[in-house]
Amino acid sequence: MGIFSLCEFAALNSRIHYVKSRMLRGGDWQTLLSGSDLKAAVGDLGSLPMGEGLVTERGDGSLSLRMVEHSLQQNFITETLTHMRFLSGASAEALRELVRVYDLMNLKKVLRIKLGYEGKDRMSELFVDLYDLGRHSLLKMEKWRELTEGGKIGNAFVGTCYEEDFKLDIESAGESAGLLRLETIIERSYFKNLYACLKKSGGLELLRMQLDELCLEQMVRLRYHFEMEIPAIQPLTMLDLSASFNEKLFNKLMEAEDERSFFELLSAEPAFKGFDCSSLGACLRSMRLARMKECKAILNSGAPLSLRPLTALFMLKQQEIRDVVSALQIKRFQREGKKGWLVMPEVNKSVVREASL
């Protein structure tokens, strides 16, 4: 490794420690989870580092949690892309691909608008503000907006990881299960590309843990929620990229007649010992908790000369935003019993129990 690479990672790791120091701590979670006033909680969030410049209101002045979430995610994107100036080559490519998960989210919004969701034309109802990745996006913002306003996908994704996916006629995706199938196809394309990037730069083991979660969710949703035939499910899953799933285990689990039986079989697998396999939600939370603890361990272990720490930070921040939005939703709908489903408070020496007292 040359002197430039050594300096590159030294500068990057200094930046990583700075961002990590601004993440929510136990006391911050305590504040957000205490009390029942949603407006006060949003105000508290705005006083924290992650809430700087937070957009919380619609044009009419009313509080909007969707605006809050969009603002948190956009701030995270902007912050993450500042790391690009410390990177080059394969490392820069890997970070760019990590952030392009937001291109994937934009693409899903476009598809839901075009195809209608749950059999309805919801173009006017969907929250269509797009995530802006600047020059690192697959498409310019003008092109993304054109697609949301009815423009044809056509050759928009030629030269990207989605090129083969859109050689299909997207209108044939239809509704409900068809749309889910198409979304699963493009997810696979994105994560396959990200897998190749992280394999060169570091952080692959964290991605494989995440792919375990995605495989589990895909299998359960496609088989038991949308009643898709087993032969049609396997090509859509990411078994070849997963850490814990493979074709043999897939076939064994798919023998289950219902979701309950599926998780009974899963609970007996060595890789899932210690996880809560009582339901899909419980199992996903257990898996995310294990992944976040591994991410935190990587950040606490020093500054190895790879992209592992930045990959770990990226995943921690994504989960932090997910949990903050969930915490606000809990307040909005007064579902205090759901606090135990959050992940990051437990990673941060759980304050969920104390906040409930």
Tab-separated table of C-alpha atoms in Angstrom:
chain	number	residue	atom	x	y	z
A	1	MET	CA	0.000	0.000	0.000
A	2	GLY	CA	1.472	3.368	-1.079
A	3	ILE	CA	1.917	6.477	1.062
A	4	PHE	CA	-1.042	8.148	-0.683
A	5	SER	CA	-3.345	5.281	0.311
A	6	LEU	CA	-2.110	5.445	3.905
A	7	CYS	CA	-2.854	9.173	4.065
A	8	GLU	CA	-6.196	8.589	2.338
A	9	PHE	CA	-7.407	6.165	5.007
A	10	ALA	CA	-5.942	8.230	7.858
A	11	ALA	CA	-7.951	11.279	6.741
A	12	LEU	CA	-11.057	9.158	6.176
A	13	ASN	CA	-10.878	7.549	9.606
A	14	SER	CA	-10.568	10.950	11.288
A	15	ARG	CA	-13.759	11.947	9.477
A	16	ILE	CA	-15.448	8.684	10.501
A	17	HIS	CA	-14.698	9.318	14.187
A	18	TYR	CA	-16.125	12.838	13.867
A	19	VAL	CA	-19.383	11.574	12.344
A	20	LYS	CA	-19.604	8.778	14.919
A	21	SER	CA	-19.253	11.332	17.748
A	22	ARG	CA	-22.342	13.132	16.441
A	23	MET	CA	-24.597	10.066	16.489
A	24	LEU	CA	-27.327	9.719	19.095
A	25	ARG	CA	-26.211	8.507	22.514
A	26	GLY	CA	-28.147	6.857	25.326
A	27	GLY	CA	-29.322	10.169	26.796
A	28	ASP	CA	-30.485	11.393	23.387
A	29	TRP	CA	-32.593	8.267	22.900
A	30	GLN	CA	-33.943	8.718	26.431
A	31	THR	CA	-35.086	12.238	25.504
A	32	LEU	CA	-36.707	11.168	22.237
A	33	LEU	CA	-38.504	8.209	23.787
A	34	SER	CA	-39.721	9.965	26.938
A	35	GLY	CA	-43.087	11.722	27.023
A	36	SER	CA	-45.825	11.501	24.434
A	37	ASP	CA	-45.748	14.863	22.638
A	38	LEU	CA	-44.786	14.400	18.987
A	39	LYS	CA	-44.142	18.072	18.333
A	40	ALA	CA	-41.827	18.316	21.357
A	41	ALA	CA	-39.945	15.191	20.213
A	42	VAL	CA	-39.402	16.697	16.749
A	43	GLY	CA	-38.171	19.868	18.463
A	44	ASP	CA	-35.762	17.814	20.574
A	45	LEU	CA	-34.526	16.088	17.423
A	46	GLY	CA	-33.869	19.461	15.817
A	47	SER	CA	-31.567	20.404	18.708
A	48	LEU	CA	-29.325	17.358	18.125
A	49	PRO	CA	-26.463	17.200	15.580
A	50	MET	CA	-28.404	14.877	13.252
A	51	GLY	CA	-31.301	17.354	13.273
A	52	GLU	CA	-29.344	20.366	12.008
A	53	GLY	CA	-31.258	22.025	9.161
A	54	LEU	CA	-34.152	19.610	9.632
A	55	VAL	CA	-37.226	20.270	7.479
A	56	THR	CA	-40.322	19.397	9.498
A	57	GLU	CA	-43.271	21.185	7.891
A	58	ARG	CA	-45.292	21.123	4.705
A	59	GLY	CA	-45.940	24.305	2.795
A	60	ASP	CA	-49.061	24.948	4.888
A	61	GLY	CA	-47.029	24.876	8.117
A	62	SER	CA	-48.314	21.504	9.343
A	63	LEU	CA	-45.929	18.928	10.797
A	64	SER	CA	-45.027	16.145	8.360
A	65	LEU	CA	-43.120	13.043	9.436
A	66	ARG	CA	-42.488	12.205	5.801
A	67	MET	CA	-40.754	15.572	5.425
A	68	VAL	CA	-38.750	14.826	8.578
A	69	GLU	CA	-37.641	11.444	7.242
A	70	HIS	CA	-36.801	12.818	3.815
A	71	SER	CA	-34.760	15.618	5.383
A	72	LEU	CA	-32.848	13.225	7.655
A	73	GLN	CA	-32.031	10.941	4.724
A	74	GLN	CA	-31.009	13.806	2.436
A	75	ASN	CA	-28.740	15.278	5.120
A	76	PHE	CA	-27.165	11.837	5.551
A	77	ILE	CA	-26.567	11.534	1.797
A	78	THR	CA	-24.921	14.957	1.658
A	79	GLU	CA	-22.743	14.181	4.684
A	80	THR	CA	-21.687	10.781	3.337
A	81	LEU	CA	-20.719	12.159	-0.054
A	82	THR	CA	-18.266	14.565	1.609
A	83	HIS	CA	-16.123	11.482	2.325
A	84	MET	CA	-15.563	11.094	-1.411
A	85	ARG	CA	-12.813	13.721	-1.391
A	86	PHE	CA	-10.667	11.387	0.725
A	87	LEU	CA	-11.063	8.389	-1.592
A	88	SER	CA	-10.076	7.249	-5.047
A	89	GLY	CA	-10.216	4.138	-7.193
A	90	ALA	CA	-12.046	1.087	-5.870
A	91	SER	CA	-12.749	2.705	-2.488
A	92	ALA	CA	-14.468	5.701	-4.089
A	93	GLU	CA	-16.433	3.342	-6.335
A	94	ALA	CA	-17.589	1.323	-3.316
A	95	LEU	CA	-18.723	4.393	-1.366
A	96	ARG	CA	-20.567	5.713	-4.415
A	97	GLU	CA	-22.344	2.398	-4.771
A	98	LEU	CA	-23.307	2.377	-1.066
A	99	VAL	CA	-24.948	5.787	-1.456
A	100	ARG	CA	-26.697	4.708	-4.635
A	101	VAL	CA	-29.096	2.719	-2.503
A	102	TYR	CA	-30.965	6.039	-2.616
A	103	ASP	CA	-31.075	5.799	-6.414
A	104	LEU	CA	-32.710	2.408	-5.819
A	105	MET	CA	-35.272	4.102	-3.550
A	106	ASN	CA	-35.906	6.753	-6.215
A	107	LEU	CA	-36.413	4.033	-8.804
A	108	LYS	CA	-38.938	2.248	-6.587
A	109	LYS	CA	-40.899	5.491	-6.253
A	110	VAL	CA	-40.913	5.905	-10.013
A	111	LEU	CA	-42.177	2.345	-10.540
A	112	ARG	CA	-44.927	2.724	-7.940
A	113	ILE	CA	-46.107	5.888	-9.629
A	114	LYS	CA	-46.025	4.337	-13.101
A	115	LEU	CA	-47.623	1.024	-12.256
A	116	GLY	CA	-49.979	2.149	-9.509
A	117	TYR	CA	-49.768	0.660	-6.038
A	118	GLU	CA	-52.291	-1.884	-4.803
A	119	GLY	CA	-54.332	-1.418	-7.949
A	120	LYS	CA	-54.710	2.351	-7.613
A	121	ASP	CA	-53.335	5.302	-9.514
A	122	ARG	CA	-51.700	7.053	-6.584
A	123	MET	CA	-49.478	9.477	-8.457
A	124	SER	CA	-51.066	12.448	-6.705
A	125	GLU	CA	-50.924	10.744	-3.298
A	126	LEU	CA	-47.355	9.478	-3.283
A	127	PHE	CA	-44.631	11.492	-1.635
A	128	VAL	CA	-42.467	11.994	-4.713
A	129	ASP	CA	-39.642	14.165	-3.390
A	130	LEU	CA	-36.546	12.409	-4.646
A	131	TYR	CA	-33.163	11.937	-3.028
A	132	ASP	CA	-30.482	14.074	-4.652
A	133	LEU	CA	-27.074	12.412	-5.044
A	134	GLY	CA	-25.746	15.196	-7.232
A	135	ARG	CA	-23.163	14.076	-9.775
A	136	HIS	CA	-22.965	10.656	-8.102
A	137	SER	CA	-26.505	9.699	-9.081
A	138	LEU	CA	-27.205	7.336	-11.963
A	139	LEU	CA	-29.470	10.000	-13.484
A	140	LYS	CA	-29.549	13.772	-13.340
A	141	MET	CA	-32.326	15.159	-11.150
A	142	GLU	CA	-34.057	16.573	-14.209
A	143	LYS	CA	-34.351	13.058	-15.613
A	144	TRP	CA	-35.638	11.629	-12.291
A	145	ARG	CA	-38.319	14.336	-12.164
A	146	GLU	CA	-39.259	13.659	-15.777
A	147	LEU	CA	-39.816	10.000	-14.900
A	148	THR	CA	-42.079	10.893	-11.950
A	149	GLU	CA	-44.127	13.124	-14.237
A	150	GLY	CA	-44.894	10.334	-16.694
A	151	GLY	CA	-41.726	10.121	-18.757
A	152	LYS	CA	-40.827	6.729	-20.189
A	153	ILE	CA	-38.031	4.709	-18.640
A	154	GLY	CA	-36.896	3.595	-22.087
A	155	ASN	CA	-33.111	3.669	-22.252
A	156	ALA	CA	-32.683	5.797	-19.119
A	157	PHE	CA	-30.753	3.036	-17.337
A	158	VAL	CA	-28.561	1.832	-20.186
A	159	GLY	CA	-25.039	1.325	-18.873
A	160	THR	CA	-26.182	0.840	-15.273
A	161	CYS	CA	-26.745	-2.270	-13.159
A	162	TYR	CA	-30.457	-2.032	-14.068
A	163	GLU	CA	-30.008	-2.175	-17.846
A	164	GLU	CA	-31.066	-5.816	-18.237
A	165	ASP	CA	-34.029	-5.379	-15.870
A	166	PHE	CA	-35.594	-2.758	-18.114
A	167	LYS	CA	-35.348	-4.767	-21.270
A	168	LEU	CA	-38.570	-6.226	-19.871
A	169	ASP	CA	-41.878	-4.492	-20.470
A	170	ILE	CA	-42.509	-2.892	-17.071
A	171	GLU	CA	-46.187	-2.494	-17.818
A	172	SER	CA	-46.468	-6.289	-17.668
A	173	ALA	CA	-45.477	-6.118	-14.016
A	174	GLY	CA	-49.106	-5.308	-13.283
A	175	GLU	CA	-50.163	-4.737	-9.714
A	176	SER	CA	-49.355	-6.003	-6.225
A	177	ALA	CA	-47.288	-9.191	-6.555
A	178	GLY	CA	-46.103	-8.188	-10.037
A	179	LEU	CA	-44.783	-4.880	-8.755
A	180	LEU	CA	-43.144	-6.629	-5.806
A	181	ARG	CA	-41.472	-9.041	-8.221
A	182	LEU	CA	-40.051	-6.179	-10.293
A	183	GLU	CA	-38.818	-4.382	-7.178
A	184	THR	CA	-37.147	-7.611	-6.047
A	185	ILE	CA	-35.398	-7.913	-9.422
A	186	ILE	CA	-33.947	-4.407	-9.260
A	187	GLU	CA	-32.930	-4.899	-5.621
A	188	ARG	CA	-30.974	-7.959	-6.668
A	189	SER	CA	-29.231	-6.005	-9.428
A	190	TYR	CA	-28.228	-3.238	-7.024
A	191	PHE	CA	-26.917	-5.512	-4.279
A	192	LYS	CA	-25.043	-7.732	-6.739
A	193	ASN	CA	-23.198	-4.646	-7.965
A	194	LEU	CA	-22.546	-3.428	-4.401
A	195	TYR	CA	-21.289	-6.915	-3.452
A	196	ALA	CA	-18.642	-6.760	-6.177
A	197	CYS	CA	-17.524	-3.292	-5.032
A	198	LEU	CA	-17.218	-4.162	-1.340
A	199	LYS	CA	-15.423	-7.393	-2.168
A	200	LYS	CA	-12.579	-5.217	-3.463
A	201	SER	CA	-12.630	-2.577	-0.734
A	202	GLY	CA	-13.888	-4.075	2.548
A	203	GLY	CA	-17.103	-4.453	4.468
A	204	LEU	CA	-18.358	-7.474	2.559
A	205	GLU	CA	-19.145	-9.468	5.724
A	206	LEU	CA	-21.486	-6.689	6.880
A	207	LEU	CA	-23.233	-6.641	3.526
A	208	ARG	CA	-23.695	-10.424	3.648
A	209	MET	CA	-25.351	-10.064	7.061
A	210	GLN	CA	-27.715	-7.507	5.533
A	211	LEU	CA	-28.388	-9.812	2.595
A	212	ASP	CA	-29.406	-12.535	5.067
A	213	GLU	CA	-32.122	-10.162	6.272
A	214	LEU	CA	-33.226	-9.363	2.729
A	215	CYS	CA	-33.301	-13.055	1.738
A	216	LEU	CA	-35.434	-13.895	4.757
A	217	GLU	CA	-37.874	-11.073	4.031
A	218	GLN	CA	-38.098	-11.987	0.349
A	219	MET	CA	-38.771	-15.665	1.023
A	220	VAL	CA	-41.473	-15.035	3.607
A	221	ARG	CA	-43.226	-12.218	1.773
A	222	LEU	CA	-43.187	-13.846	-1.657
A	223	ARG	CA	-44.219	-17.293	-0.391
A	224	TYR	CA	-46.717	-16.578	2.364
A	225	HIS	CA	-47.927	-13.018	1.806
A	226	PHE	CA	-48.155	-13.067	-1.993
A	227	GLU	CA	-48.481	-16.849	-2.421
A	228	MET	CA	-45.948	-17.015	-5.225
A	229	GLU	CA	-45.002	-20.469	-6.497
A	230	ILE	CA	-41.723	-21.830	-5.107
A	231	PRO	CA	-39.940	-22.218	-8.492
A	232	ALA	CA	-40.637	-18.533	-9.208
A	233	ILE	CA	-39.214	-17.375	-5.870
A	234	GLN	CA	-35.716	-18.841	-5.927
A	235	PRO	CA	-34.412	-16.832	-8.952
A	236	LEU	CA	-35.507	-13.614	-7.229
A	237	THR	CA	-33.658	-14.237	-3.975
A	238	MET	CA	-29.985	-13.449	-3.310
A	239	LEU	CA	-29.001	-16.873	-1.994
A	240	ASP	CA	-25.668	-16.759	-3.817
A	241	LEU	CA	-24.709	-13.530	-2.009
A	242	SER	CA	-26.057	-14.440	1.424
A	243	ALA	CA	-23.966	-15.582	4.406
A	244	SER	CA	-26.488	-17.976	5.979
A	245	PHE	CA	-28.875	-19.066	3.220
A	246	ASN	CA	-28.223	-21.423	0.339
A	247	GLU	CA	-30.256	-23.513	-2.088
A	248	LYS	CA	-30.417	-26.501	0.269
A	249	LEU	CA	-31.768	-24.442	3.164
A	250	PHE	CA	-34.129	-22.602	0.813
A	251	ASN	CA	-35.689	-25.884	-0.322
A	252	LYS	CA	-35.991	-27.111	3.264
A	253	LEU	CA	-37.715	-23.931	4.480
A	254	MET	CA	-40.045	-23.751	1.488
A	255	GLU	CA	-41.505	-27.105	2.544
A	256	ALA	CA	-43.251	-25.300	5.418
A	257	GLU	CA	-46.991	-25.036	4.852
A	258	ASP	CA	-47.336	-21.703	6.602
A	259	GLU	CA	-45.275	-18.871	8.079
A	260	ARG	CA	-45.365	-20.291	11.612
A	261	SER	CA	-43.941	-23.611	10.433
A	262	PHE	CA	-41.318	-21.765	8.403
A	263	PHE	CA	-39.946	-20.069	11.521
A	264	GLU	CA	-40.076	-23.296	13.508
A	265	LEU	CA	-37.768	-24.843	10.912
A	266	LEU	CA	-35.558	-21.759	10.844
A	267	SER	CA	-35.133	-21.715	14.630
A	268	ALA	CA	-33.450	-25.135	14.465
A	269	GLU	CA	-30.735	-23.898	12.094
A	270	PRO	CA	-27.318	-23.293	13.752
A	271	ALA	CA	-26.922	-19.859	12.104
A	272	PHE	CA	-30.157	-18.692	13.745
A	273	LYS	CA	-29.533	-19.934	17.278
A	274	GLY	CA	-30.087	-17.080	19.706
A	275	PHE	CA	-32.327	-15.158	17.309
A	276	ASP	CA	-35.994	-14.569	18.070
A	277	CYS	CA	-37.682	-16.703	15.410
A	278	SER	CA	-41.231	-16.138	16.661
A	279	SER	CA	-42.168	-14.018	13.625
A	280	LEU	CA	-40.701	-12.218	10.612
A	281	GLY	CA	-40.514	-8.872	12.435
A	282	ALA	CA	-38.915	-10.386	15.533
A	283	CYS	CA	-36.334	-12.312	13.532
A	284	LEU	CA	-35.410	-9.311	11.386
A	285	ARG	CA	-34.925	-7.221	14.527
A	286	SER	CA	-32.633	-9.872	16.035
A	287	MET	CA	-30.586	-9.988	12.843
A	288	ARG	CA	-30.340	-6.203	12.593
A	289	LEU	CA	-29.314	-5.980	16.223
A	290	ALA	CA	-26.489	-8.467	15.594
A	291	ARG	CA	-25.379	-6.518	12.516
A	292	MET	CA	-25.415	-3.171	14.310
A	293	LYS	CA	-23.382	-4.608	17.197
A	294	GLU	CA	-20.847	-5.897	14.681
A	295	CYS	CA	-20.752	-2.472	13.021
A	296	LYS	CA	-20.106	-0.813	16.357
A	297	ALA	CA	-17.378	-3.349	17.208
A	298	ILE	CA	-15.617	-2.533	13.917
A	299	LEU	CA	-15.698	1.196	14.676
A	300	ASN	CA	-14.381	0.585	18.194
A	301	SER	CA	-11.548	-1.669	17.021
A	302	GLY	CA	-9.319	1.020	15.548
A	303	ALA	CA	-8.727	2.152	11.989
A	304	PRO	CA	-7.940	-0.774	9.659
A	305	LEU	CA	-6.774	0.140	6.163
A	306	SER	CA	-9.977	-0.759	4.343
A	307	LEU	CA	-13.478	0.540	3.775
A	308	ARG	CA	-14.880	-1.634	6.606
A	309	PRO	CA	-15.226	1.259	9.121
A	310	LEU	CA	-17.016	3.481	6.614
A	311	THR	CA	-19.331	0.624	5.608
A	312	ALA	CA	-20.052	0.029	9.314
A	313	LEU	CA	-20.753	3.726	9.885
A	314	PHE	CA	-23.037	3.854	6.844
A	315	MET	CA	-25.129	0.964	8.161
A	316	LEU	CA	-25.260	2.367	11.702
A	317	LYS	CA	-26.464	5.736	10.424
A	318	GLN	CA	-29.107	4.133	8.226
A	319	GLN	CA	-30.455	2.179	11.196
A	320	GLU	CA	-30.309	5.269	13.387
A	321	ILE	CA	-32.537	7.160	10.947
A	322	ARG	CA	-34.887	4.178	10.680
A	323	ASP	CA	-35.258	4.049	14.462
A	324	VAL	CA	-35.681	7.808	14.869
A	325	VAL	CA	-38.526	7.797	12.344
A	326	SER	CA	-40.048	4.738	14.045
A	327	ALA	CA	-39.794	6.470	17.450
A	328	LEU	CA	-41.663	9.483	16.059
A	329	GLN	CA	-44.298	7.209	14.531
A	330	ILE	CA	-44.726	5.515	17.918
A	331	LYS	CA	-45.493	8.920	19.429
A	332	ARG	CA	-47.778	9.882	16.575
A	333	PHE	CA	-49.928	6.780	16.936
A	334	GLN	CA	-49.382	6.410	20.719
A	335	ARG	CA	-48.047	2.855	20.439
A	336	GLU	CA	-45.708	2.878	23.429
A	337	GLY	CA	-45.459	-0.912	23.448
A	338	LYS	CA	-43.542	-0.778	20.158
A	339	LYS	CA	-40.482	0.873	21.738
A	340	GLY	CA	-38.973	-2.551	22.291
A	341	TRP	CA	-38.836	-3.092	18.514
A	342	LEU	CA	-36.208	-0.377	18.020
A	343	VAL	CA	-32.622	-1.473	17.410
A	344	MET	CA	-30.220	1.409	18.049
A	345	PRO	CA	-31.333	2.229	21.609
A	346	GLU	CA	-30.404	-1.328	22.598
A	347	VAL	CA	-27.081	-1.064	20.781
A	348	ASN	CA	-26.553	2.118	22.802
A	349	LYS	CA	-27.011	0.331	26.165
A	350	SER	CA	-30.784	0.220	25.861
A	351	VAL	CA	-32.797	3.100	27.222
A	352	VAL	CA	-36.096	1.725	25.956
A	353	ARG	CA	-37.014	0.156	29.286
A	354	GLU	CA	-36.199	3.276	31.285
A	355	ALA	CA	-38.113	5.494	28.873
A	356	SER	CA	-41.194	3.336	29.380
A	357	LEU	CA	-41.170	3.648	33.170
